[in-house]
Every structure is written in C-alpha cells, then in structure tokens.
Amino acid sequence: MTNMIFTYPRLLALLLLTCLLQEPAIGQKMQVTEVAPGVKKISVGQPDKFNPYSFCEEKPKVNAMQQLPAGKLPFDINNIVATINDRGVVVEVPLDGDEQLYGFGLQIGSFNQRGLRKKPIVNDNPLNDLGYTHGPTTLYLSNKGYGILINTSRYTTFYCGTTSKNTGAVITARQTNGGNSVEDLYANKGGSGGMVAADIPGAKGVEIYVFEGPDLLSAMQRYNLFSGGGAIPAIWGLGVKYRVKADFKQADVKKTAAYFRQHHIPVDVLGLEPRWQTTAYSCSYVWNKDFFPNPQNLIDSMTLQGYHINLWEHAFVNAASPLYTPLKNRSGNYLVWNGLVPDFADKAASKLFADYHENTFIKQGISGFKMDECDNSNLSYGNATWSFPELSRFPSGIDGEQMHQLFGLLYQKAIYNVYKRNNIRTNLDVRASSTFASSYPAAIYSDTYDHDEYIRMITNSGFAGMIWSPEVRESNTVKDLMRRSQTAVLSAQALYNSWYLQNPPWLQINKEKNNRNELMADANKVEADVRQLLDFRMSLLPYLYNAFAEYHYKGIPPFRALVMDYPTDEKVYNISDEYMIGSGILAAPLTEKADERKVYLPKGNWYDFNTGKKMEGGETYTISTGLTELPIFIKEGTILPLAKPLEYVAPQSRFELTCYVYGDKASTSLFEDDGITFNYNKGQYNNITLSYQNGKGLVNRKGNYQTNRYTIAKWVKVK
C-alpha cells in the first residue's frame, strides 16, 4: 500500500467531505418575510425562475386583507423545515393528528386529502385520487385555519400525513387482528400525524407561502386576495352558454340562434367549434370561408339578437397560420400536431399571440374563446403522446415539465389581458389552469362526464381559486338530462356542449338519433322543463353576480365546500356533494341514480326553497326534489333577490327583483355596475344593501354608478 501523508488541513477537509457524503442533508437556513397582511413567505436556497407567482401580475388587495381578522398558526412557523439535497427539495410542515386537509387544485377523485399521497399534475384525464387534474395547484388548506403553498411549477408530490420518520425510537409492531385481506395487510396505520411532506425533485431552492386564517375561509380569502382578487366575469357570462355542432355552417348557426329566441329559451353565448377555422389540429386561426363566408355578418347579426360569439381554438400553431412565421423562433423545440408550441413564458411571444387575436377577432366583436388542449396527454397510458414532452426546451429557458404546469394559465392570461386593455369583460373557457388563477374569468371544463365527479369539482373549486363548468352533453335518460341541467344551473357556468349533436340534447338525449333528426316523442315537454330550469338561472343572476363581486373584493369563493363556512363541524369534513353558493344558498344536487338523497344541514335554521318549510340545522334529512325543482336550501337571515327571467342580458337590461325573506330579520347585498367594462376599478359601481326587519323591507344604495339596473318589485316573507 502506498503511504499517504496528511497535513492537518488536508485531514480536516477529508473528514468534512466524508461527513457530507455520509450524513443526510439537514434543514437549510430559511428567511421568513411578511409579504402581505397575514401572508408570510419562507425562502430557502435558489428558487426556480419560472415559478407560478412570477407570472402573477395582479397586485395583492392589501386593504381587503387588512380587514380580515388576525390569524395565528397552530404551530411555530420556524418548525417548517426545508431540506436541499442531491435529489431536490423536501419541505416538511407540522400536522396535528386530527387535522383535515383540502385543496391541491381542482381535484376530481378526492375531497378530504388527509391520508393521501397527492401529485397535482396537469393532465387531460384527471382520473382516480392521485392528483392529476385540469387545474393543479400546490396549495393545501387546513381546517385548523391556514394554507400552505409551495411556489413551484415542478411536479411535486405531497405526503399528507402518510409517512412516519425513522427517529430511532422503538415502535410496537402492528397487529393484523386476524385480518388476512390484501386491504388489511397493506393498510397504512402509521401515518396518522406528524407532518405534510412535499417532495420537489430537481429544485435547488423554494419559496413557501403561508396564508394565515384564523379559520379556513379566511385563509382561502387571503390566497384569493393575494392573487389579485377573484374575477368578476361579464354579467352575460353568468347566463346560459350553448356550443353548436362542430360542422355547423353560418346558416346553421343562424338557424339555431333563431330557434332559441322563437322558443324563448334563455341563451347568452353561442360557441363555435373547430370547423370555423381552415385547420384545427393544429390551428390556423383563419376563418374557413367554406363554412363562414361572411364572419362579420354573423357576428353583427348575432349581436343584434343579444348573442355573444365564443370561438374554439388551441394554442398549437399550424404552418398555414399567419402566426407561424412570427412565432417560429419563439416556440418550443417540439411540435404538437405538427404545430408550434408558443413560449408563453416569453412576453414577446405572448404579445404576438395576443395581438393577433385582438386585431383579427376581438376588435371584430368576438366575446370570448374556448382554449382547448392546453393540459397534457393522458399520463396513465403509454400511447397517449399528442402533447409536447417534458424534456422540451423553450427560448425563455423554461423546460417542458414547468411549461405543462403553467401553459393553460399563461394561455388564458395572454387572451384575457387583451380584453382587459380594451376595457371589455369576458367569460372564457379553458381546459387547464394553475396556481394564482383567481383573477381570470375562465371556466375549466373536462371531457370526462361522470356526474358525481362533476359535483365534487364544484365543491373543490373553492379550494382552487378557479371556476368549474359541469357541462351538459348527451344523457342516458331524460332524468339524467334534467339532473345534469340542475347541476349546471347551480354552478359557475351553465353550459350545454352540443359539439357533436345536431339538435339540443333536450330534444333527443340519444346521440345517434339526435344526429338523424329523430326527436323524442315528448321533446316539447322536456324542452319546457329545461326552459323552467334555465329561467331560474336567469332569475339568480343578480345574486350570483354579487357572489362574484364578493370573490373580487373580499376573496370569498362564490362556490365552496361546507367545511369552509363550518370548519369546526366534524360532520362536514367529508361532505363533497353539497356546497354553498354565495352566503345564503346551500346546494345538494341529485344524479339520475336515485330519486332521493340525504342532506346534512349545518347548525342554524334553513328553509327548503321548494316548499318554504323551515328546517333545523345540525341534522340530516332525506329529500326528494322534482326534475323541474332546484335542490337548494336557504339560510335563515338571507334575502334572496330573484329577477324576472330574461332571455339574454343586454347592456341596457334592467332586473326586476322579488325579494324573498327568510327569517324575521334578514339582509343581503347586491353589486351594481354596467356589467361589461372594468369601470368598477374606477369606482363606477354601487353597493346595494337589502334589509328586512319589523315587517318592512329597506333598500340602501351607495356608490357612483348613475344607472339603476335593479328595481325592487315586491317583498315576500317566507313563513
């Protein structure tokens, strides 16, 4: 053996190197700063350049955040540990044994996330409970009154109280109690507490945002307000949207529009599907003159009838597009359907894409877009390969993995900013979104079609800062159609998507017969029943519009789980098929599977909307709701202002309200403005307070908007 002589400094260095190689990484020194009232940021190492908050241009609504009660974490913030090692970053957050967790975006397969391994990744098939979804976020919330957000666009795995660390302590072996099933043998009995661990491979550092409560709803409000406040869509966007068949030509669209008006079926938006373009996979963004010989005539004629036109597209640019040459060197190094993938992380590329839409469509009167295919190929199958790979590189420096997580968000941002700078409000459709999306009026939709999952996503949308659209297509039965229509009416966007149906689904529920123009024998009756539901939707618009104003100014999700309002009620911890709409309505949708269901009403008094019957909270009831009724309950102390239904909302529309009073003393608010511009940011709006006491209704209107869009026709006290 060769003799080796060590000097003391060399020996010390070798010992230090040996320790570094053999010892596990330890928590890194972290910097904690308060970045907004009740919001703290923890920084460690070198965070990624392309993180979600780096693309959030909306400023936090600091004044509104200051109005929230002071929050206090149930643990010392210094007990959050971030470790950087050769794999990436691991974040560990304390977790009590009885804590309940929610969030990770628009989840479809799970609700209460405690005890799960969640991997919130954008995907076009959001199946099961792992976390794949159209709208992933790295935000979770606790019923203990706080939220944790890992500010990363990398694929991150969260272990939600499922892991126990090896501390060297002696642990008693688990007994199977005689169980011999696979489920019993594999059950994880040891992950009942301790921490939430977030694994972020490839990261060299990270930012962690902590949103203080003091309760779950307040923590979510802080997140939404930190994101710039929730979106207020154009008021017509809260009406009814109908997407016509993909191969409809200009004359077909006009015929469909005339049918709705002649039959007094409320519709505000008509959506055109792929064939309006010369090429669709990938896109040309050029009108197909064989189908639409005079697009401007169509837009103008529809506008005169009170319709708004929405165009389907995706962001992959065909060589035949006028956008191809300008974007060729500002796109990723892989193609999708032989089209360019614009580098939306590059402001110049985003501007080129946006400017083209502004000059070609928006200035011509197009009111919105359906932004499709901006999620990712189905990660569950090896043969699903249509989208760009994670190994992609873009000129801005972002990689394919991070771009996937942000693509839908940056896409809708590019389009929405055009409307904003033209002082025009819109209501968009998008198939993917991400963290800090609260300020975008874009409803997420899915090609999945399970009704139970659609209901769960309404409930989960409140934890995501996103808007969800449980669209109606074909149905198994008339009852299925009506139950789906009820859910659509009680959601953020009431949408019928007939992209593959010749006729409206209420005229024929069967796809093949529909496309052969074989209408149901009772089509007229079914149409009348659907019209009744859609009329209620139009009656609800003032109430819904105010709920979105509360979303914008206060950060309160317009649609949210019961646990947000009742975080100490253990009975609501796992209720994912009931939700609040605004402050006074509890919705409990039914599906075609049953004619009745159980409904839990939280503490307080409630009223069955259909019967007026007063019901005591804290109890579970069995309800049976007819197909033309709405399965909703009104909280005592609420004034429900229902409008005389309109067939569409025009700029000059006025709403004639009947105020239904639930309780001897009640109140509610209405937000009043022009409904179509951003002039409310200049103070041009009114806050209307409706109150009822001593048998008398009162109206108090304050603000600078000079037009009264709401008039009170009468007050009705519900006994």
XYZ file of C-alpha atoms in Angstrom, residues 117-480:
364
model
C -50.353 10.884 -1.479
C -51.163 13.769 -3.851
C -49.319 14.663 -7.019
C -51.106 17.696 -8.501
C -50.074 17.464 -12.153
C -51.932 18.893 -15.134
C -53.456 16.110 -17.227
C -56.261 15.710 -19.751
C -57.672 12.662 -17.938
C -57.957 13.561 -14.247
C -58.731 10.074 -13.027
C -58.544 8.478 -9.571
C -57.277 10.253 -6.444
C -53.540 10.711 -7.078
C -53.977 14.359 -8.023
C -53.905 14.533 -11.822
C -56.281 17.314 -12.788
C -57.048 20.054 -15.300
C -56.332 22.630 -12.613
C -53.494 21.601 -10.271
C -52.162 23.861 -7.534
C -49.511 23.340 -4.921
C -51.806 24.907 -2.299
C -53.457 22.996 0.511
C -55.599 24.271 3.356
C -56.285 23.024 6.849
C -59.431 23.176 8.930
C -57.116 24.490 11.656
C -57.138 27.797 9.789
C -54.166 28.188 7.457
C -52.931 27.439 3.957
C -49.536 26.306 2.654
C -48.418 26.968 -0.916
C -45.204 25.631 -2.426
C -44.352 28.175 -5.124
C -43.077 25.770 -7.761
C -44.074 24.690 -11.258
C -42.213 21.391 -10.922
C -44.068 18.117 -10.488
C -44.408 17.916 -6.707
C -45.622 15.071 -4.505
C -47.332 15.756 -1.169
C -47.492 13.108 1.537
C -50.492 14.273 3.582
C -49.821 12.715 6.953
C -48.978 9.353 5.389
C -45.357 8.977 6.471
C -43.582 8.324 9.745
C -39.885 9.153 10.012
C -37.259 6.834 11.434
C -36.214 8.655 14.594
C -34.528 5.648 16.195
C -37.372 5.163 18.665
C -38.705 1.649 19.291
C -42.110 1.197 17.659
C -44.521 -1.574 18.579
C -45.195 -3.908 15.678
C -48.631 -3.605 14.107
C -51.026 -6.468 14.625
C -53.354 -7.538 11.836
C -56.096 -8.637 14.299
C -56.582 -11.786 12.306
C -57.233 -9.919 9.076
C -55.944 -11.668 6.019
C -57.191 -9.466 3.160
C -54.852 -7.533 0.928
C -56.506 -4.307 2.080
C -55.884 -5.087 5.738
C -52.316 -6.257 5.262
C -51.330 -3.234 3.188
C -53.240 -0.630 5.178
C -51.068 2.271 6.331
C -51.752 2.521 10.051
C -48.692 4.562 10.910
C -49.247 7.810 9.047
C -51.781 9.392 11.376
C -49.880 12.554 12.164
C -46.586 14.317 12.225
C -46.291 16.273 9.004
C -47.099 17.003 5.421
C -44.011 16.312 3.328
C -43.598 17.880 -0.131
C -41.036 16.337 -2.480
C -39.804 18.670 -5.276
C -37.285 16.818 -7.461
C -34.796 18.944 -9.370
C -35.292 22.113 -7.337
C -32.296 23.959 -5.862
C -34.412 26.069 -3.587
C -38.005 27.036 -2.998
C -40.433 29.661 -1.746
C -43.189 28.644 0.662
C -46.189 30.929 1.177
C -48.099 30.630 4.449
C -51.651 32.022 4.477
C -52.921 32.621 8.000
C -56.585 32.281 8.950
C -57.720 32.419 11.678
C -60.141 29.996 10.012
C -60.187 28.011 6.775
C -62.328 30.511 4.859
C -60.135 33.450 5.905
C -57.013 31.583 4.768
C -58.621 30.997 1.365
C -59.671 34.648 1.203
C -56.068 35.673 1.773
C -54.928 33.435 -1.069
C -57.506 34.857 -3.481
C -56.790 38.448 -2.430
C -53.042 37.840 -2.656
C -53.697 36.629 -6.229
C -55.340 39.975 -7.031
C -58.895 39.132 -6.020
C -61.352 36.833 -7.725
C -62.630 37.529 -11.233
C -65.892 39.317 -11.945
C -66.978 37.944 -15.329
C -69.176 39.918 -17.685
C -72.701 39.593 -16.329
C -73.861 37.978 -19.578
C -71.243 35.281 -18.940
C -73.310 34.093 -15.975
C -76.240 33.387 -18.288
C -76.509 30.285 -20.488
C -73.853 29.188 -22.977
C -74.601 26.806 -25.849
C -71.930 25.265 -28.093
C -73.183 24.282 -31.555
C -72.217 21.193 -33.555
C -68.641 21.255 -34.881
C -69.631 21.076 -38.559
C -72.319 23.765 -38.422
C -72.063 26.376 -41.124
C -73.017 30.030 -40.911
C -76.637 29.344 -41.897
C -76.884 26.544 -39.306
C -75.702 28.842 -36.535
C -78.250 31.489 -37.519
C -80.993 28.868 -37.610
C -80.069 27.648 -34.116
C -79.986 31.216 -32.795
C -83.441 31.890 -34.250
C -84.780 28.692 -32.683
C -83.736 29.757 -29.180
C -85.377 33.156 -29.474
C -88.556 31.774 -31.055
C -88.899 29.184 -28.283
C -87.956 31.662 -25.530
C -85.039 29.568 -24.328
C -82.504 31.728 -22.473
C -79.104 31.735 -24.197
C -76.447 34.460 -24.000
C -73.457 32.820 -25.689
C -73.109 30.722 -28.830
C -69.877 28.768 -29.105
C -68.375 27.742 -32.459
C -66.319 24.562 -32.561
C -63.183 23.641 -34.646
C -64.549 23.804 -38.210
C -64.787 27.603 -38.140
C -61.020 27.524 -38.914
C -59.275 26.373 -42.076
C -57.204 23.965 -39.946
C -57.839 22.983 -36.354
C -55.242 20.356 -35.297
C -53.003 22.370 -35.319
C -54.740 25.766 -35.649
C -54.645 28.367 -38.381
C -56.786 30.998 -36.589
C -58.199 31.859 -40.023
C -61.914 31.772 -40.814
C -62.981 28.878 -43.022
C -64.879 30.693 -45.776
C -66.490 27.451 -46.957
C -68.309 27.310 -43.624
C -68.436 31.014 -42.716
C -68.359 33.080 -45.901
C -69.075 36.341 -44.053
C -67.918 36.141 -40.419
C -68.520 39.813 -39.713
C -72.120 39.467 -40.853
C -72.562 36.560 -38.453
C -71.018 38.457 -35.531
C -73.098 41.578 -36.209
C -76.372 39.736 -36.731
C -75.881 37.695 -33.565
C -75.061 40.842 -31.588
C -78.328 42.415 -32.709
C -80.162 39.382 -31.301
C -78.357 39.593 -27.977
C -75.849 36.784 -28.563
C -72.114 36.727 -27.845
C -69.855 34.590 -30.051
C -67.200 32.356 -28.490
C -64.554 30.649 -30.681
C -62.926 27.268 -30.031
C -59.166 27.010 -30.516
C -55.974 25.688 -29.006
C -52.533 27.263 -28.862
C -50.621 24.983 -31.248
C -49.858 26.991 -34.400
C -50.170 25.435 -37.854
C -47.749 26.304 -40.665
C -50.723 27.797 -42.560
C -51.327 30.342 -39.808
C -50.251 33.979 -40.102
C -48.787 33.460 -36.629
C -46.415 30.701 -37.726
C -43.545 32.805 -39.063
C -43.548 35.380 -36.212
C -43.604 32.592 -33.587
C -41.260 30.109 -35.279
C -38.233 31.213 -33.267
C -40.253 31.896 -30.126
C -41.600 28.380 -29.612
C -40.522 25.100 -28.056
C -38.218 22.624 -29.763
C -41.003 20.023 -30.138
C -44.205 20.218 -32.172
C -47.790 19.286 -31.292
C -49.919 18.060 -34.219
C -47.113 19.470 -36.389
C -47.776 22.897 -34.902
C -45.604 25.280 -32.907
C -45.893 25.452 -29.112
C -45.623 29.181 -28.297
C -43.297 30.108 -25.468
C -45.880 31.869 -23.319
C -43.192 32.380 -20.658
C -41.652 34.856 -23.103
C -43.513 38.190 -23.044
C -42.709 38.864 -26.690
C -44.187 35.541 -27.837
C -47.242 36.036 -25.659
C -47.732 39.526 -27.106
C -47.532 38.285 -30.695
C -50.194 35.669 -29.989
C -52.405 38.139 -28.117
C -52.088 40.980 -30.616
C -53.171 38.729 -33.468
C -56.314 37.742 -31.542
C -57.025 41.357 -30.711
C -56.772 42.620 -34.284
C -58.336 39.623 -36.014
C -61.155 38.665 -33.654
C -61.722 40.784 -30.563
C -61.983 44.118 -32.365
C -64.436 42.452 -34.747
C -66.717 41.558 -31.835
C -65.703 38.063 -30.680
C -66.641 37.972 -26.993
C -64.563 35.041 -25.803
C -62.584 31.904 -26.597
C -62.630 28.257 -25.644
C -58.955 27.419 -25.081
C -58.713 23.676 -25.542
C -55.966 21.035 -25.298
C -53.726 23.125 -23.009
C -53.354 20.317 -20.499
C -51.239 17.255 -21.237
C -51.578 13.832 -22.854
C -53.071 11.208 -20.556
C -50.194 10.262 -18.261
C -51.822 6.933 -17.439
C -51.189 5.431 -20.875
C -48.058 4.979 -22.906
C -49.882 5.514 -26.189
C -51.152 8.975 -25.188
C -48.445 11.107 -26.783
C -50.138 14.035 -28.504
C -48.683 16.823 -26.360
C -45.132 18.136 -26.057
C -42.739 16.078 -23.902
C -41.442 17.154 -20.504
C -37.928 17.218 -21.961
C -38.902 20.134 -24.225
C -36.940 23.354 -24.058
C -38.181 26.846 -24.808
C -36.280 30.016 -25.762
C -37.140 31.663 -22.438
C -35.302 28.859 -20.619
C -38.352 27.086 -19.191
C -38.500 23.318 -19.646
C -41.394 21.122 -20.733
C -42.364 19.987 -17.239
C -42.718 23.504 -15.901
C -44.388 24.690 -19.095
C -47.037 21.992 -18.805
C -47.928 23.142 -15.292
C -48.177 26.772 -16.422
C -49.322 26.504 -20.043
C -53.065 26.844 -19.515
C -52.600 29.704 -17.062
C -50.255 31.656 -19.360
C -52.523 30.977 -22.346
C -55.607 32.427 -20.648
C -53.523 35.310 -19.309
C -52.454 36.270 -22.851
C -56.048 36.305 -24.111
C -57.600 37.893 -21.013
C -55.145 40.792 -20.977
C -56.309 41.783 -24.473
C -59.885 42.151 -23.258
C -58.698 43.995 -20.192
C -56.695 46.591 -22.087
C -59.722 47.158 -24.342
C -61.916 47.651 -21.244
C -64.128 44.721 -22.245
C -65.051 41.990 -19.799
C -65.391 38.410 -20.956
C -66.044 34.892 -19.737
C -63.597 32.367 -21.170
C -63.403 28.573 -21.292
C -60.116 26.793 -20.634
C -59.103 23.157 -20.158
C -56.205 23.797 -17.818
C -55.237 26.294 -15.170
C -52.841 26.580 -12.266
C -51.814 28.417 -9.133
C -52.735 32.110 -8.699
C -55.544 31.913 -11.288
C -58.228 33.589 -9.160
C -58.308 36.809 -11.180
C -59.039 35.091 -14.518
C -62.705 34.729 -15.630
C -62.073 31.350 -17.255
C -64.269 28.332 -16.570
C -62.495 24.987 -16.634
C -64.247 22.093 -18.395
C -63.446 18.425 -18.953
C -64.041 15.641 -21.465
C -64.831 13.393 -18.502
C -68.555 13.043 -17.873
C -69.173 11.395 -14.515
C -71.911 13.394 -12.803
C -70.771 12.640 -9.246
C -67.276 13.843 -10.097
C -68.680 16.976 -11.717
C -70.475 17.825 -8.467
C -67.330 17.171 -6.419
C -65.353 19.551 -8.628
C -67.817 22.362 -7.901
C -67.088 21.803 -4.217
C -63.324 21.571 -4.738
C -63.211 24.659 -6.962
C -63.478 26.822 -3.857
C -60.125 25.477 -2.628
C -58.518 26.113 -6.028
C -59.330 29.739 -6.792
C -60.865 28.505 -10.053
C -64.230 28.390 -11.816
C -65.619 24.996 -12.837
C -68.143 24.251 -15.599
C -70.053 20.932 -15.293
C -71.310 20.964 -18.864
C -74.294 19.021 -20.226
C -73.970 16.856 -23.342
C -75.953 13.716 -24.232
C -77.711 11.778 -21.468
C -78.666 8.225 -20.554
C -82.259 9.152 -19.728
C -84.422 12.239 -19.542
C -83.932 12.139 -15.782
C -80.174 12.167 -16.329
